[in-house]
Structures are given as C-alpha cells and as structure tokens.
Short mmCIF file of C-alpha atoms in Angstrom, two decimals:
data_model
loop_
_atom_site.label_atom_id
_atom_site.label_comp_id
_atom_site.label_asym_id
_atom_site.label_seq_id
_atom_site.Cartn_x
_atom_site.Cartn_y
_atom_site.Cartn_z
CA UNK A 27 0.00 0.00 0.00
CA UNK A 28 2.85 2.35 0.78
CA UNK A 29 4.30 1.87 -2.72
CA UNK A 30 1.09 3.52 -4.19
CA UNK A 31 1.73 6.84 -2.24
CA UNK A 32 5.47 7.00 -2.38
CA UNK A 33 5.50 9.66 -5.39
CA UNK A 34 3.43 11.65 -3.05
CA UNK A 35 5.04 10.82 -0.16
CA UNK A 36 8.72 11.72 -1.67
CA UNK A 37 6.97 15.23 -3.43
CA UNK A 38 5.68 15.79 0.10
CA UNK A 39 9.17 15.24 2.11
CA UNK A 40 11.51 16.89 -0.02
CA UNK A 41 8.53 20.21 0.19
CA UNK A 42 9.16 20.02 3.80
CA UNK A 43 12.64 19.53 3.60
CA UNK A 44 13.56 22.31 1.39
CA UNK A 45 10.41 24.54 2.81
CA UNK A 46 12.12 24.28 6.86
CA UNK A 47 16.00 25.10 5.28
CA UNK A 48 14.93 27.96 3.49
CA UNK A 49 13.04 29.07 6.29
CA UNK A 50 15.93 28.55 8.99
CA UNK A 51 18.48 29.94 6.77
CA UNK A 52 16.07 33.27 6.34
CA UNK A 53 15.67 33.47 10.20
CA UNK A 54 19.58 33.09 10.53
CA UNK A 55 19.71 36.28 7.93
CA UNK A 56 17.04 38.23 9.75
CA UNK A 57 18.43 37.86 13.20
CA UNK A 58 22.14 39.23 12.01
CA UNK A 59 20.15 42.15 11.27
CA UNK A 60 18.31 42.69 14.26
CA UNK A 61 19.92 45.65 16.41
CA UNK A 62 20.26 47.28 12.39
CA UNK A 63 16.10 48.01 12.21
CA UNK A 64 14.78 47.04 9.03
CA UNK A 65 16.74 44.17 7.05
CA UNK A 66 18.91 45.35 4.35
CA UNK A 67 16.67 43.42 1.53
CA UNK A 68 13.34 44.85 2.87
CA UNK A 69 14.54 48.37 3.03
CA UNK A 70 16.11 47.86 -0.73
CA UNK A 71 12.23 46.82 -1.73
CA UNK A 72 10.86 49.91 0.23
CA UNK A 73 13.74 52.42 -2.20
CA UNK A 74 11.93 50.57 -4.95
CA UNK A 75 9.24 51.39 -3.96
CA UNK A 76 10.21 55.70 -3.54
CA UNK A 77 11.70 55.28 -6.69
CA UNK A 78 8.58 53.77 -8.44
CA UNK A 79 6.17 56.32 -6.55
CA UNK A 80 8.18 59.31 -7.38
CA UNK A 81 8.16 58.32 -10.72
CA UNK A 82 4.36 58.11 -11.09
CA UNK A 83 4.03 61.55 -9.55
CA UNK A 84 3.58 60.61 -6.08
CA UNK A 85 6.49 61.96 -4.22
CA UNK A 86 7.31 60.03 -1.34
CA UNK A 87 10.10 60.09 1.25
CA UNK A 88 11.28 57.20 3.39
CA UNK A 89 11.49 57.73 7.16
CA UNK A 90 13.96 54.84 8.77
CA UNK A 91 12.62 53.81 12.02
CA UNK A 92 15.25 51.57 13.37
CA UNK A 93 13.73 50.74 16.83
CA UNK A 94 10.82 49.82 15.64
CA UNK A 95 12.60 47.94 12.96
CA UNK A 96 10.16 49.34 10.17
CA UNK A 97 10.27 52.05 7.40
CA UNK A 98 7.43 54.61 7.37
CA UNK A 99 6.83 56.00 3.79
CA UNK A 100 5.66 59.87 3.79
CA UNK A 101 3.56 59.90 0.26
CA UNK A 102 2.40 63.53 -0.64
CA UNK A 103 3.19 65.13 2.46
CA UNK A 104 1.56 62.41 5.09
CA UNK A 105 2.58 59.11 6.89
CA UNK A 106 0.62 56.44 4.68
CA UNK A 107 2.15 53.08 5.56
CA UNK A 108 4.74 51.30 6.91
CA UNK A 109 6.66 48.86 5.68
CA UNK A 110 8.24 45.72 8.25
CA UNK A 111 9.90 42.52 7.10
CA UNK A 112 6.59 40.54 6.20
CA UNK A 113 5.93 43.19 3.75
CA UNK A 114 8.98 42.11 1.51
CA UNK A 115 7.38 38.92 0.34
CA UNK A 116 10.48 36.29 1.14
CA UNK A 117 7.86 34.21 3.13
CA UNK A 118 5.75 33.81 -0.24
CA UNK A 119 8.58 33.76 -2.25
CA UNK A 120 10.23 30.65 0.37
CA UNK A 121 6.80 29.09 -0.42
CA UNK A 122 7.04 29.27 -4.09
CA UNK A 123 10.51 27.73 -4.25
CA UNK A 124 9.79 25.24 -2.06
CA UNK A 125 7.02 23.74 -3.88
CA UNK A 126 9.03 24.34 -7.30
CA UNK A 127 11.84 22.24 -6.56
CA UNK A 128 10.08 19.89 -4.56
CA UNK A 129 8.80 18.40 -8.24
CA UNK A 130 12.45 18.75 -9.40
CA UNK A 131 12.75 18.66 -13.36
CA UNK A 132 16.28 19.48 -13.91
CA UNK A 133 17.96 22.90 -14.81
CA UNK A 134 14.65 23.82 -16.32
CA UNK A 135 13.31 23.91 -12.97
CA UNK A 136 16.09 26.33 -11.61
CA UNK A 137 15.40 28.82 -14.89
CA UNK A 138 11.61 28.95 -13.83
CA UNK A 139 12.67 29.43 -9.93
CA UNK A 140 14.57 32.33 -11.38
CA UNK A 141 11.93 33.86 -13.62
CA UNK A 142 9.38 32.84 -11.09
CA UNK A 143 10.80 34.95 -7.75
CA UNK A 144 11.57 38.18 -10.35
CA UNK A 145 8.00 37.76 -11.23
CA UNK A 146 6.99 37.96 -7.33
CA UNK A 147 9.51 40.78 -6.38
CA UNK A 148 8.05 42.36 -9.29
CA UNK A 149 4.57 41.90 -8.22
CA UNK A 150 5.48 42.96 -4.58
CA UNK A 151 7.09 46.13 -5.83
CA UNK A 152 3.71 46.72 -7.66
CA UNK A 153 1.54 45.78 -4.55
CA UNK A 154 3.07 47.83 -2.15
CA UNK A 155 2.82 50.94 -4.18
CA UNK A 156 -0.96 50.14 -5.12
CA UNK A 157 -1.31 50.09 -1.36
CA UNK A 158 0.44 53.43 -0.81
CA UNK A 159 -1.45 55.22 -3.70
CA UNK A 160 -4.97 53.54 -2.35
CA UNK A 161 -3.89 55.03 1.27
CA UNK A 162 -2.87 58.10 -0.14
CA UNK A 163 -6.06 58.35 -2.22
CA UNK A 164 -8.56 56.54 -1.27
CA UNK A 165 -7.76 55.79 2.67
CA UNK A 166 -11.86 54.56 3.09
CA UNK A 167 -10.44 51.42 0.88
CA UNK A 168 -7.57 51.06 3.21
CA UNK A 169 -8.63 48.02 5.37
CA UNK A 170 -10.07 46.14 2.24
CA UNK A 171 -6.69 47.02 0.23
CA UNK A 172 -4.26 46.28 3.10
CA UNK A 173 -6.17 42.61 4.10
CA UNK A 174 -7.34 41.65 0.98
CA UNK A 175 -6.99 43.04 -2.25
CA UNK A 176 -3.15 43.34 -2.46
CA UNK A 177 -2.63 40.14 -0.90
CA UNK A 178 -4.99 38.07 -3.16
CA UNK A 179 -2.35 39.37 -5.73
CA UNK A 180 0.51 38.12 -4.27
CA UNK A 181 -0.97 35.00 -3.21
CA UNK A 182 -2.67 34.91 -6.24
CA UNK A 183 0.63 35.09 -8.54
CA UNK A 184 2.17 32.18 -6.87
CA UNK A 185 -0.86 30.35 -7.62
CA UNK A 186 -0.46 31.26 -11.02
CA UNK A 187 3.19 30.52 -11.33
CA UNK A 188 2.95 27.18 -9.64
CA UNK A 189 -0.54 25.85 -11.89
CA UNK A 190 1.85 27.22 -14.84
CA UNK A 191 5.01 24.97 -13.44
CA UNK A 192 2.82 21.86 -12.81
CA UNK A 193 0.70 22.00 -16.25
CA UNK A 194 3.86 23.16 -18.55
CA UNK A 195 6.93 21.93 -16.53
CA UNK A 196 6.25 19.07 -13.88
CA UNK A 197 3.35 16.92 -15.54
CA UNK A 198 4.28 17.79 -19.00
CA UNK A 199 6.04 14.43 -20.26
CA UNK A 200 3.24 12.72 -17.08
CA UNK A 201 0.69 13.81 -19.81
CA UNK A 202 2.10 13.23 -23.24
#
C-alpha cells in the first residue's frame, strides 16, 4: 500500500525539507540584522518602492525607524504606511521555491525558480505601491486594500506561477 503513495510521499518530504532550510536559513539572515532596524533586503524593496512612486508623480520620502525595525513612507506630504519585514514577500517567495523544486525537473526547474521569484519581487514592488497610492487616495479602501486586495495578488501570482510549473513543466512528459 505504501508503494502507491510513495511519489506523493517523496513530493511531500523533499517540500518540507527544502520549505524548513529555506526558512531557517532566512531566520539566521534576519536575526544578524536585528539591532540594524529594518533588514537590508526589505529596506532595498521599500527604495523601490520611492523610486517607483516618485516616478508616477507621487512623491514620497522614506522615514527609517530603526527601533521599531520598520520604514514609514511619507507619500504627498503624510505618513501612509509602513513597511516591516513581512511586507517584503520572502515568506511567499520561500513558499514558491519550495514547492518548485520539490517536483524537481532538472535545470529547467532552476530557470523557472529564477523567472518565477523576479515575477513575485516584481509583483510585490507593484503591490506595495498600489497600497500606498490607495492610502494616499482613497484611505476609506484602506482596510479592504491592506487585508485583501493586495494580498490576493501576491498570493494569487504564486498560484499562477505554480498551476503554470505543474501544467507546462512538472506533468508535461506525465501527460504526453
């Protein structure tokens, strides 16, 4: 009976496997970080993110608050958000990579990690200035933005990406 569900099984353990070293190697990064405020990759996201707003005509300064290990961003004059480290998507983007390589298809499946995590910083580059603009703009919708619009769209990308992975990628020869 167990030989029926070792594919699974296997898929399963190496998701776990790869899901808890990515996730304790992340930790190990964020706590070298810690008396520093924000990490170094989340505040590089949140620049990004000034950049991109300035750019659509929303001028925006970053204020760096260190104890509070968070980065506020002043859009148009006014405190509209803050950023902290689960804003900067690595716990999606863990998630995504995990799953990816736990139906390993050779170096294809390393290209398509690669694409696949530019497509998410992308997308969270995107999201948090959709949710600065919506504050800035429209701060009724804040709530709804902030807890479920923005991330149905990250969530919903790595949906996307993995479907695409297991229809074009993992099952593809499976199928044929």
């Amino acid at each position: 009976m167990l030989k029926d569900f070792k594919p699974v099984l296997s898929i399963l353990l190496r998701f776990i496997i790869i899901y808890l070293v990515l996730l304790f190697a992340y930790q190990f990064y964020l706590n070298s970080f810690k008396e520093m405020g924000l990490d170094p990759f989340s505040r590089m996201i949140a620049e990004q993110v000034r950049l991109f707003q300035n750019a659509l005509d929303y001028p925006t300064m970053l204020y760096n608050d260190v104890k509070g290990e968070q980065v506020w961003f002043h859009v148009k004059g006014d405190y509209v958000t803050r950023m902290v480290e689960g804003c900067n998507a690595v716990s999606v983007m863990i998630l995504f990579v995990s799953f990816v390589l736990a139906f390993y298809k050779g170096i294809k499946t390393f290209i398509f990690v690669i694409i696949g995590l530019l497509i998410l910083y992308i997308m969270n580059v995107l999201r948090i200035t959709g949710l600065n603009i919506v504050v800035a703009d429209h701060p009724a919708y804040s709530k709804m933005a902030h807890d479920y619009v923005f991330p149905a769209v990250i969530y919903g990308t790595v949906v996307l990406l993995w479907l695409i992975w297991i229809k074009c990628f993992a099952l593809k020869n499976e199928n044929s």
